[in-house]
Every structure is written in C-alpha cells, then in structure tokens.
CSV table of C-alpha atoms in Angstrom, one decimal:
chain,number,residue,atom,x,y,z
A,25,UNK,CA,131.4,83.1,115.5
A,26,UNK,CA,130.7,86.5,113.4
A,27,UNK,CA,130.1,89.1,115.9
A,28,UNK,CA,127.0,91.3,113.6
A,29,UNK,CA,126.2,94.6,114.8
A,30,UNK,CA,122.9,95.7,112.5
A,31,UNK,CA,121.5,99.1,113.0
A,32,UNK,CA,118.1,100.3,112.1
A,33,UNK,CA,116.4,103.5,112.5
A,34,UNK,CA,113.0,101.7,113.2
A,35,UNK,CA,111.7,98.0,113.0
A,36,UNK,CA,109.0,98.6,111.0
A,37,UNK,CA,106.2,95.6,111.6
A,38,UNK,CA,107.2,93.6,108.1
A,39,UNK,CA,110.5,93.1,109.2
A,40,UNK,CA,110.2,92.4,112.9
A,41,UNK,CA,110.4,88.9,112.2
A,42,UNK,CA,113.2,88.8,109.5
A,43,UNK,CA,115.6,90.8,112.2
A,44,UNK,CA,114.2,88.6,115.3
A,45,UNK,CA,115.4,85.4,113.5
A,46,UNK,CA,118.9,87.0,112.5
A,47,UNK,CA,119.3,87.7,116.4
A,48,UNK,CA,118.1,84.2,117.4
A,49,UNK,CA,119.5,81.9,114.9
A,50,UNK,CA,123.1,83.5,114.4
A,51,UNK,CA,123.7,85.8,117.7
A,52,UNK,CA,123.2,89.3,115.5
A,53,UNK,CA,123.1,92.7,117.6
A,54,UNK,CA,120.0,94.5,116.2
A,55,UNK,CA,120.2,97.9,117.6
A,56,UNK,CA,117.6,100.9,116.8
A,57,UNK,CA,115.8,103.8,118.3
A,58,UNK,CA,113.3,100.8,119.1
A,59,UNK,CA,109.8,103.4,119.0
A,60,UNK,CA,106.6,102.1,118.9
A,61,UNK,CA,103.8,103.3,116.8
A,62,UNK,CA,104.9,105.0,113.2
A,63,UNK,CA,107.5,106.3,111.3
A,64,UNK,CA,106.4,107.8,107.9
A,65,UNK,CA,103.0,106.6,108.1
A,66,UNK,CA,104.2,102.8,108.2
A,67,UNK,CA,103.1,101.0,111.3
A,68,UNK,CA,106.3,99.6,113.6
A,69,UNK,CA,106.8,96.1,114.9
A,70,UNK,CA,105.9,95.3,118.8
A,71,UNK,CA,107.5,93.4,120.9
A,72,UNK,CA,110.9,94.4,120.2
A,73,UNK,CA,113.0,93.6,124.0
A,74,UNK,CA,115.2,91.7,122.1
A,75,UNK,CA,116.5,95.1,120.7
A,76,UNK,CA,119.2,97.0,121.9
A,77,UNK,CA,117.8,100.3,122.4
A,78,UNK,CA,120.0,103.2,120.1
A,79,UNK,CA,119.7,106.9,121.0
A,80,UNK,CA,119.0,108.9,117.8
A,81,UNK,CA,118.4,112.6,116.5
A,82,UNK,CA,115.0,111.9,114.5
A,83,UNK,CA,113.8,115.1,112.2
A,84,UNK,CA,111.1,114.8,109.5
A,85,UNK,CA,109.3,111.8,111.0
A,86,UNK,CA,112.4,109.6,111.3
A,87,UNK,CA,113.6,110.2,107.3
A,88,UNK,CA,116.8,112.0,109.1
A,89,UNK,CA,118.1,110.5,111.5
A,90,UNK,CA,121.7,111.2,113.4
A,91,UNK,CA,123.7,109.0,115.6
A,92,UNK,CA,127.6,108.5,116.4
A,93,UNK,CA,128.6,105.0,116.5
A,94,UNK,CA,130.9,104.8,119.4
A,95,UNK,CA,128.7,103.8,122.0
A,96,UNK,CA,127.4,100.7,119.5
A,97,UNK,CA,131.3,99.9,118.8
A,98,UNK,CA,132.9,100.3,122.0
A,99,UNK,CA,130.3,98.2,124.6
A,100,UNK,CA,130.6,94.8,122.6
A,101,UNK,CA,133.4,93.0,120.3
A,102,UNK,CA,132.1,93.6,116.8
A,103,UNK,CA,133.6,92.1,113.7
A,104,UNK,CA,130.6,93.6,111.0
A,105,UNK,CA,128.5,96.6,111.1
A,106,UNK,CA,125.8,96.4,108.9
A,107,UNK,CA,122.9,99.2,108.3
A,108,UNK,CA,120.1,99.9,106.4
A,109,UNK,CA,121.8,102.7,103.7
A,110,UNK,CA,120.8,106.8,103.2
A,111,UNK,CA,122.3,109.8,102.2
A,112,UNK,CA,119.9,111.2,105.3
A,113,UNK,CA,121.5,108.8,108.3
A,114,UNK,CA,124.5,110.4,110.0
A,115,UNK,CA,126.7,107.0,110.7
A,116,UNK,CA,126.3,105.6,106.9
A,117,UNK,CA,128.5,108.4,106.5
A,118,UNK,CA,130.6,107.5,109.6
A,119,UNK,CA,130.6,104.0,108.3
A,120,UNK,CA,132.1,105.1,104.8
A,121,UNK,CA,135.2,107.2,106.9
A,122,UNK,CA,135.5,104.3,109.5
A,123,UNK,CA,136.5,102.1,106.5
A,124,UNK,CA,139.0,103.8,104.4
A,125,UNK,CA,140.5,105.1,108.3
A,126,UNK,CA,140.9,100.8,108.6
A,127,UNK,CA,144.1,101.2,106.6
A,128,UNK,CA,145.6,102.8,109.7
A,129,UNK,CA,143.4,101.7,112.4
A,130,UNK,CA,142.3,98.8,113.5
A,131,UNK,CA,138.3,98.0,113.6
A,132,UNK,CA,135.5,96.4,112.7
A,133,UNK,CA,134.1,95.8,108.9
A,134,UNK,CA,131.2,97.8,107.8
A,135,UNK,CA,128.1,96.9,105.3
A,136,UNK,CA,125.0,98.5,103.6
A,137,UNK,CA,121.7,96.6,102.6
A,138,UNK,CA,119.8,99.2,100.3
A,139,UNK,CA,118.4,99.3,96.7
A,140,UNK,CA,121.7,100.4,95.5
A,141,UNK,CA,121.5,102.5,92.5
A,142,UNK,CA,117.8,103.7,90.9
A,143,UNK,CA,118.2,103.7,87.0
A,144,UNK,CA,117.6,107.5,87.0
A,145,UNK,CA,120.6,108.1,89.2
A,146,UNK,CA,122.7,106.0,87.1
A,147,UNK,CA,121.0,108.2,83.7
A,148,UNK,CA,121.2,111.7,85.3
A,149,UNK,CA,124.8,110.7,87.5
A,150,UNK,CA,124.5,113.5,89.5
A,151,UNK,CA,125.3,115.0,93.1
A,152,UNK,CA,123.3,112.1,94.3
A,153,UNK,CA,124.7,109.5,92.5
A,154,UNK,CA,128.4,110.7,92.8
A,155,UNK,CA,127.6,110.6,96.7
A,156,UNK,CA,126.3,107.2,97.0
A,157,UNK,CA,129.3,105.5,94.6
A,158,UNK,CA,132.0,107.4,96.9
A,159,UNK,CA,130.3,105.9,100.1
A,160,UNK,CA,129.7,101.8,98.2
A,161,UNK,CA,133.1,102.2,97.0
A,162,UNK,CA,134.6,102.6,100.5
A,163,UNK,CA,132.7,100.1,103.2
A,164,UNK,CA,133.3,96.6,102.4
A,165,UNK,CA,131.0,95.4,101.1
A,166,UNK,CA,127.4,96.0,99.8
A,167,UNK,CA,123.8,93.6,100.2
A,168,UNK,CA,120.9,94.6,97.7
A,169,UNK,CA,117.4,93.5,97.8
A,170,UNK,CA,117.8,92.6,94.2
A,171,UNK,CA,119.8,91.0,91.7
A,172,UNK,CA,118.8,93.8,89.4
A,173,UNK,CA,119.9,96.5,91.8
A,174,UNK,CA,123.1,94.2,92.8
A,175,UNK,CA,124.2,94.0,89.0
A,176,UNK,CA,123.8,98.1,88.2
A,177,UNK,CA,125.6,98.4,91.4
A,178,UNK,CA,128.5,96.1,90.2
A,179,UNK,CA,128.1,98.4,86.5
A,180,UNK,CA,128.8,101.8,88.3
A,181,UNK,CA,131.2,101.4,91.0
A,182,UNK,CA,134.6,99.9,92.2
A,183,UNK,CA,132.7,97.8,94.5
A,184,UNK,CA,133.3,94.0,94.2
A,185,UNK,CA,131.8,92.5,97.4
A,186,UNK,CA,128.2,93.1,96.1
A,187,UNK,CA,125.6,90.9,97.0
A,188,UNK,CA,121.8,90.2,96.3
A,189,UNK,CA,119.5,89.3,99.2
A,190,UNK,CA,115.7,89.4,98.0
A,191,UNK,CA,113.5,91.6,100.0
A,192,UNK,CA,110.9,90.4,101.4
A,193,UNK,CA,108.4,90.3,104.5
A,194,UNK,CA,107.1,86.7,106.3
A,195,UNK,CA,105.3,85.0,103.2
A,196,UNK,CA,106.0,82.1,104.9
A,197,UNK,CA,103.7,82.8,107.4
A,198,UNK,CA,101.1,84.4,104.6
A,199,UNK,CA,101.5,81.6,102.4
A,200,UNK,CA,100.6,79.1,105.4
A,201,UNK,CA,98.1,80.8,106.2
A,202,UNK,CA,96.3,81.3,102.7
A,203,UNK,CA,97.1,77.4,102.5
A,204,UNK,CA,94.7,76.4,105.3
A,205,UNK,CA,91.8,77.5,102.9
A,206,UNK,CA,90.6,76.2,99.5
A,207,UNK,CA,91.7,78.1,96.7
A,208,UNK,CA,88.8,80.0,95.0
A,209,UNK,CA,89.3,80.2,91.2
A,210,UNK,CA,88.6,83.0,88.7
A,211,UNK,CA,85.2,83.2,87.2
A,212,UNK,CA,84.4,84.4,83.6
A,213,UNK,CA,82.9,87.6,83.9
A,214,UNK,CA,84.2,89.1,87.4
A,215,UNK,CA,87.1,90.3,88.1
A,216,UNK,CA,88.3,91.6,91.7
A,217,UNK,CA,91.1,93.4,92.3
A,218,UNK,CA,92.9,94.5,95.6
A,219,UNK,CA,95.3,97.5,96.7
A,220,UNK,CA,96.7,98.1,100.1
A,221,UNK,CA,98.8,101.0,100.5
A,222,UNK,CA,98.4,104.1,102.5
A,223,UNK,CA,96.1,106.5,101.3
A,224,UNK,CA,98.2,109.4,100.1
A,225,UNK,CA,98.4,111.1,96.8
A,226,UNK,CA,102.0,109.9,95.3
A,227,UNK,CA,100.2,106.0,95.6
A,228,UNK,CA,97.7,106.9,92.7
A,229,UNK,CA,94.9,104.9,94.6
A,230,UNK,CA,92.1,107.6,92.3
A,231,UNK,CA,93.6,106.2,89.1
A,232,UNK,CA,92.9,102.2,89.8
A,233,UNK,CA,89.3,103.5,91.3
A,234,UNK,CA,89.0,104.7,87.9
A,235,UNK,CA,90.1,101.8,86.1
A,236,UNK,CA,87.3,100.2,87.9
A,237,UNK,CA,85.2,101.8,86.1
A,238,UNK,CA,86.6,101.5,82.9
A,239,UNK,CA,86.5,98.2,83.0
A,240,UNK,CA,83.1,98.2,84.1
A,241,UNK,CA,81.6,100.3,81.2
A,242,UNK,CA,84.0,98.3,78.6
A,243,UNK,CA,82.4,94.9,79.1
A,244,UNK,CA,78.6,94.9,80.3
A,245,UNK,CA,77.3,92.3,82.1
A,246,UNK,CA,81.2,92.2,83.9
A,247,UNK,CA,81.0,92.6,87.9
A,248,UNK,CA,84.7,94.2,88.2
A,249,UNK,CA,85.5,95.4,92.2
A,250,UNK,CA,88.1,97.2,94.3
A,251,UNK,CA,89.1,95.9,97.5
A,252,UNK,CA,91.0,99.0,98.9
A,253,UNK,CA,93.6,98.2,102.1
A,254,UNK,CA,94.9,101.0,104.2
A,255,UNK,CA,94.4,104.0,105.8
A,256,UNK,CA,95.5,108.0,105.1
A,257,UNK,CA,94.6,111.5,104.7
A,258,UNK,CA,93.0,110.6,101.3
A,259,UNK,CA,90.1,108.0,102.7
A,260,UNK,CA,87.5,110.4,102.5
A,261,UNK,CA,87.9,112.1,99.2
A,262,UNK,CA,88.4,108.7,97.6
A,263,UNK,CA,85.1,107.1,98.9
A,264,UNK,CA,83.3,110.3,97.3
A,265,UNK,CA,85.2,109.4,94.4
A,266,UNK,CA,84.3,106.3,94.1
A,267,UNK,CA,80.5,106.9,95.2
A,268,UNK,CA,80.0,109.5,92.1
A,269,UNK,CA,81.5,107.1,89.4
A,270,UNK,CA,79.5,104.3,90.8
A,271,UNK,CA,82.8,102.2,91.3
A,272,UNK,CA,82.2,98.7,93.0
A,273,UNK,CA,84.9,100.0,95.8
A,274,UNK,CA,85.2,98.5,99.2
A,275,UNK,CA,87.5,100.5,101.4
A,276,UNK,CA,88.4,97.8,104.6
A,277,UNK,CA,90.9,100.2,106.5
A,278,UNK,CA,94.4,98.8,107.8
A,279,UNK,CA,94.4,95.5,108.3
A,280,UNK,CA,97.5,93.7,110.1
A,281,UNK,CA,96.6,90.1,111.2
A,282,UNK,CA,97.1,87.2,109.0
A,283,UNK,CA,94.4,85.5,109.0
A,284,UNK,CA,92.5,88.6,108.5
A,285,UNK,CA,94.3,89.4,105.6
A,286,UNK,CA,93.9,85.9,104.2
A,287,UNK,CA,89.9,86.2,104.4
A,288,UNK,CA,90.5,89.0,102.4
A,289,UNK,CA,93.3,88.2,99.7
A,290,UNK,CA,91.1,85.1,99.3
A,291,UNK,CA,88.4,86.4,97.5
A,292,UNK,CA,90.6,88.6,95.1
A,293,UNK,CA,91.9,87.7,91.3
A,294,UNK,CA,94.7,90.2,90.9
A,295,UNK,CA,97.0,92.6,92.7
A,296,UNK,CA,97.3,96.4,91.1
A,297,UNK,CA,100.2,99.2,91.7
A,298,UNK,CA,98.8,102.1,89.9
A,299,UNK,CA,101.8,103.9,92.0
A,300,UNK,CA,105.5,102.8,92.7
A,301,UNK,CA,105.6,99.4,93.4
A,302,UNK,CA,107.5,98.2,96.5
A,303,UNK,CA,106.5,95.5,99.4
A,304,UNK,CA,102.8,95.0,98.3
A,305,UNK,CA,104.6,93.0,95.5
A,306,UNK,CA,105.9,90.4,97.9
A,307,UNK,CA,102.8,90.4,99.6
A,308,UNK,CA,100.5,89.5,96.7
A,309,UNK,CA,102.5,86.9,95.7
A,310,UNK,CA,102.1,85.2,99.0
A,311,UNK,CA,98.8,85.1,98.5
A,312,UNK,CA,98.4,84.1,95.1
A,313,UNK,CA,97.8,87.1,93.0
A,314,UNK,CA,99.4,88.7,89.8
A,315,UNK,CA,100.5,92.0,90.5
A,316,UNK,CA,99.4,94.7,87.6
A,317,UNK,CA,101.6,97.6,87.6
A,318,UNK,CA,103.0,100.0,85.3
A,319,UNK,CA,106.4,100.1,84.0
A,320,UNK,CA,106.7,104.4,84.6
A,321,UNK,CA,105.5,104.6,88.3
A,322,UNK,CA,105.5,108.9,87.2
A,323,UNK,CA,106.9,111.2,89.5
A,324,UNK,CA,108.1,108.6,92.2
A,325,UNK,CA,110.4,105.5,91.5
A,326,UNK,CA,109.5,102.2,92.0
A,327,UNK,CA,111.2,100.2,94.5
A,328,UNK,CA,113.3,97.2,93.7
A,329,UNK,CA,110.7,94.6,94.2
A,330,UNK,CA,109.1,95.9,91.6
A,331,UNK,CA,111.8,93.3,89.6
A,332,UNK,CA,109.8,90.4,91.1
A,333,UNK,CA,107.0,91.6,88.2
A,334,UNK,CA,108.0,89.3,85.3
A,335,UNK,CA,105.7,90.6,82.5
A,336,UNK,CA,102.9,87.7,81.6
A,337,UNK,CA,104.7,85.6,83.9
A,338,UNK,CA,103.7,86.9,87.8
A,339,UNK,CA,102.3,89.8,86.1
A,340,UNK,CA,101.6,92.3,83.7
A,341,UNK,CA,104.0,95.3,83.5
A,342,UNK,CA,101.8,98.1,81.2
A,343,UNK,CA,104.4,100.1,79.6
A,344,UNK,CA,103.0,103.5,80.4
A,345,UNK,CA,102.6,106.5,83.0
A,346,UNK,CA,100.4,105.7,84.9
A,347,UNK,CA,96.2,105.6,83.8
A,348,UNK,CA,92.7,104.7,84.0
A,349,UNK,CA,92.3,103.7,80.7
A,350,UNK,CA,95.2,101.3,80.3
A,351,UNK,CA,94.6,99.7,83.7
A,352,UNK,CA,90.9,99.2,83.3
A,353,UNK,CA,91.5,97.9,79.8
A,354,UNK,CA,93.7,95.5,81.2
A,355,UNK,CA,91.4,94.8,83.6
A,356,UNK,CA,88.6,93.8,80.8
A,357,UNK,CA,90.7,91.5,78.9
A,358,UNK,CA,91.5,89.3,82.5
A,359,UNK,CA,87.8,89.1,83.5
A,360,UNK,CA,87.1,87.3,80.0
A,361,UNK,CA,90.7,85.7,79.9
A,362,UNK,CA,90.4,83.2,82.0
A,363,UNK,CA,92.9,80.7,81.3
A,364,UNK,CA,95.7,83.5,81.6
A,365,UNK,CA,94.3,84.5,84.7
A,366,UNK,CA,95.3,81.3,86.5
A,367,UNK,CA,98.3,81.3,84.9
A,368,UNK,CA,99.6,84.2,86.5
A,369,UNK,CA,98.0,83.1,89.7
A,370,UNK,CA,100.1,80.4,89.4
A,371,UNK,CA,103.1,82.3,88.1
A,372,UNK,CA,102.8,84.4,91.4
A,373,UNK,CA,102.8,81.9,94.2
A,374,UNK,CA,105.4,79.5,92.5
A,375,UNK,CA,107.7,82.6,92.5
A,376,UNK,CA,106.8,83.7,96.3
A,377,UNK,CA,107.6,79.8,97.2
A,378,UNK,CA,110.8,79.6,95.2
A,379,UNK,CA,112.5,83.1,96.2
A,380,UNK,CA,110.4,85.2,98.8
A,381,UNK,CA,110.2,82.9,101.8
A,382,UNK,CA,111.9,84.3,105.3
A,383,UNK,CA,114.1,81.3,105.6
A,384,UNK,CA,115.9,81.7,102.1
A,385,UNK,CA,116.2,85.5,103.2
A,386,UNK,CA,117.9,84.7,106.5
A,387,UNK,CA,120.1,82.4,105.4
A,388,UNK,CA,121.2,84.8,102.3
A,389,UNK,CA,121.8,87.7,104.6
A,390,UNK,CA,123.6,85.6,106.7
A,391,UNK,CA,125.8,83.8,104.1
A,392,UNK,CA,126.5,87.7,102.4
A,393,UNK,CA,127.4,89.0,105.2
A,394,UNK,CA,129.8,86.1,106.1
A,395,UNK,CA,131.5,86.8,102.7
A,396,UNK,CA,131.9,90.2,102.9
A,397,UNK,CA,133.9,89.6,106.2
A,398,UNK,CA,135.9,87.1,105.2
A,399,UNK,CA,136.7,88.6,101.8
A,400,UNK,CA,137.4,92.2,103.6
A,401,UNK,CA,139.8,90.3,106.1
C-alpha cells in the first residue's frame, strides 16, 4: 500500500470531508496546523482528531505559512508527499529541492494539487510564472482542479505527470439533500437569484444588488429578488444600498447546515458571480441552479471552477467586466424565458451528478496520485 503524506495549512469546512475519506478509505496522512475557527475569512472544518497536528509559522492570516518537513518525513515511512501549492508556503519550495536532491539521495516522491497556471501568468510570463514552472518542472508530478488548468500546465512546462482532479466540495451530500424535496419550477414573470460569498469589496456583491434593480425597472410587472448568503465587513453598507434603490434584497447571514441551505437554494432560479468565480460554482450546481457570471472577473481572477460554466449550457458566461446593466439585462430576458430557464436548471445538476460528486473526486485523487508514484519510480 502507498504510504500518502498530504499537507495542508488549514482544513477549511468544504473539504473536511474530501480529506477525511482520503484518510479512511486509503490510509492517507493528513497533516495541518489543524486551527479551528478562520483563516482568511473562510470558516474551518471541526472535528478534525483524525489530523495529525503540524507546527507552522502563520503571518497574514494563514496566506504565509512556513514549515520544515523533517519532522512529517522522518516519524513515518512515506512513499508521496503531496500539498496544497503556493509561492507563499515554505516546504513547496522544500518539496521542489527535495526532488531534484532524489538523484543523489534517496526519499520519498513529492506532488502539488493547485490551479496550476492562471491565463494571465502564462500572457504576462513573468517572475511569477518563471517561479511556479521551475518548481512543476521539478516535483513529480502535478494534480489540477481542472482539465483546463491541467492542459495549460501541460502547454508551458516540462512537466508530464499532470493530472486533472475536479474541485469540488460534498455535493453529494447537497444534492441528497435538495432531493428529499420537490423541485419548485420557474415561474414567468419572477425571477430569484442567490449569492453567497463573504461580504467584501473584491466579490462585487453592490453590482448584482444593482442588477436587481435593473431588472426590475426593465420589465414591470416582474418580481426579480436577491437572496444574499454570507457575512463581512460590507453587510451594512450593502443593506443601505439596497434599501435606497428599493432592491427586493434578503440578506440571510452565513449559513452552514445542509438542510438549511437547501430551504434556501430551493426557492431560487439562478446562481450569480458578479466577482471571481470559484467554489459557489460547485455549490449551485448541487442544488440545481445556473450559475451567471462574467467572463472578466476585473481586478481579481477567477478561479478554476469557473470552467464548470459552459455558456447556455450550465450557464451564461456574459462576456464583459463586470456590470449592473449586463447582469440585470440578463436577468430580464430569464424571468420571461422560461423554457431556457429549465434548461440550464437542468444543464446544472446533470453536470454536478456526472463530475462534481465526492466519490468521483476521491477516487481521482487517489488513482493520480497512484500514477504519479509509479511513473516517478
């Protein structure tokens, strides 16, 4: 058996149970600084004694994070490191020098899951980009959430062993959950959309409570709505905002449980990503809804699951920066559009069924990470 050695800097709470089942099902070492409470705003899973407790350097929330490797490598046989991949975690670097060292020393293989490659790094190919090939090209192998990322990867480095492994959080679970209840079809004439991200100014949440009412002045006698899902320093001057354009806007707070979420989700037509797009992606598919986004997320990059947004198929990608106008356009046309409504609907789930569940994403990450071992060997 594959002796797996994954290290994290945190567990945050949507992939507590992807990392649980890689420990249970196939004996994999998860090791991380194992805190409670949040990194970078993002809540972090509980529960976590099956996790091998990791001392790190933290600085800037948890972005930086530094950590030798010896104490991982030397209390256990290992056969594969793998880790999470950035320019701002000490032993990625570590990881990079332990490999090309292999040719004289013996030692264990070593792996990155990351996005890879953005398209802007591969445009501009700077200091960044130069950085990132030198380290892929060195470790054995690489694991990207997408096969997008995976194929620029293979486009712009020496790297061979590259894999794709879909990102993803516990849709099963979701998608079970949204199941148990009937499915509520669009109406003619309303259309309710839904956004859960923190409530910070790169997520753009003023620009989709504008597009509310956008829509709502383009079509009269539409009932258009904003569910809004999260929490952050924002909360306040957004509910004023919404308050003086007289934007349908309910703001629910974060919201964590399934079934919770479900009651929620339930009651909505489509998804929107006025911002960069990332997990939320994964998550509206699991419960049924199209995801509206825009193809320029601005200033900030999307992140690979934005690839799971096939235009007109699980969604609409609007090929601009960012806008009110556009989105609540877009908006207008659905509420009278029935028919293409359920279509994405349909688009949406059929996609989180086919490639999002956890079980196809455990057994991919498994089956990579196999390959890489054996073809490093």
């Amino acid at each position: 058996m594959m002796n797996v050695t994954l290290i994290h800097r945190f567990i945050p709470h949507y992939r507590t149970a992807a990392f649980r089942r890689l420990h249970v099902d196939h004996g994999w070492r998860i090791a991380s600084c194992a805190s409670t409470g949040r990194s970078l705003g993002i809540r972090l899973g509980e529960g976590l004694d099956w996790v091998e407790p990791k001392k790190m350097v933290l600085f800037s929330a948890g972005k930086v994070a530094l950590a030798p490797l010896y104490s991982l490598l030397k209390r256990e046989p290992v056969d594969l490191v793998v880790s999470e991949f950035s320019l701002n975690i000490s032993w990625c670097y570590e990881m990079a020098l332990r490999a090309w060292l292999r040719r004289w020393l013996r030692g264990p293989k070593y792996a990155f899951y990351t996005h890879g490659f953005t398209p802007n790094e591969v445009a501009i190919r700077g200091v960044k980009y130069r950085l990132k090939r030198w380290m892929f090209e060195l470790v054995d192998g690489v694991v990207c959430y997408t096969p997008e990322s995976a194929e620029r990867l293979r486009n712009n480095c020496t790297q061979r062993n590259v894999y794709s492994v879909r990102n993803t959080i516990d849709v099963g679970h979701v998608m079970a959950s949204y199941q148990k209840s009937e499915r509520v079809f669009p109406q003619r004439g309303v259309i309710r959309a839904v956004i859960s991200n923190r409530l910070v100014r790169n997520k753009n949440i003023d620009i989709a409570i504008e597009a509310i009412k956008v829509c709502a002045d383009a079509l009269e006698g539409v009932r258009v709505s904003l569910l809004v899902i999260g929490e952050g320093e924002l909360r306040g001057e957004l509910q004023e905002l919404s308050e003086t354009l007289g934007a349908e806007v309910d703001f629910a707070g974060e919201v964590y449980d399934v079934v919770a979420l479900a009651a929620y989700f339930r009651n909505c037509d489509v998804a929107i990503i006025p911002g960069s797009a990332g997990l939320f992606v994964n998550q509206a598919f699991a419960f049924g809804l199209p995801v509206i986004m825009f193809e320029n997320a601005g200033d900030h990059h999307h992140h690979p699951e934005e690839a799971y947004v096939l235009d007109n198929e699980t969604g609409v990608r609007i090929n601009q920066k960012p806008n009110a106008l556009a989105l609540g356009q877009l908006l207008a046309e659905l509420a009278v559009d029935v028919k293409r409504l359920e279509k994405l609907q349909d688009g949406a789930t059929e996609y989180a069924a086919r490639f999002l569940t956890l079980d196809r994403w455990v057994e991919s990450m498994q089956r990579a990470c196999t390959q890489i071992y054996a073809s490093s060997s």
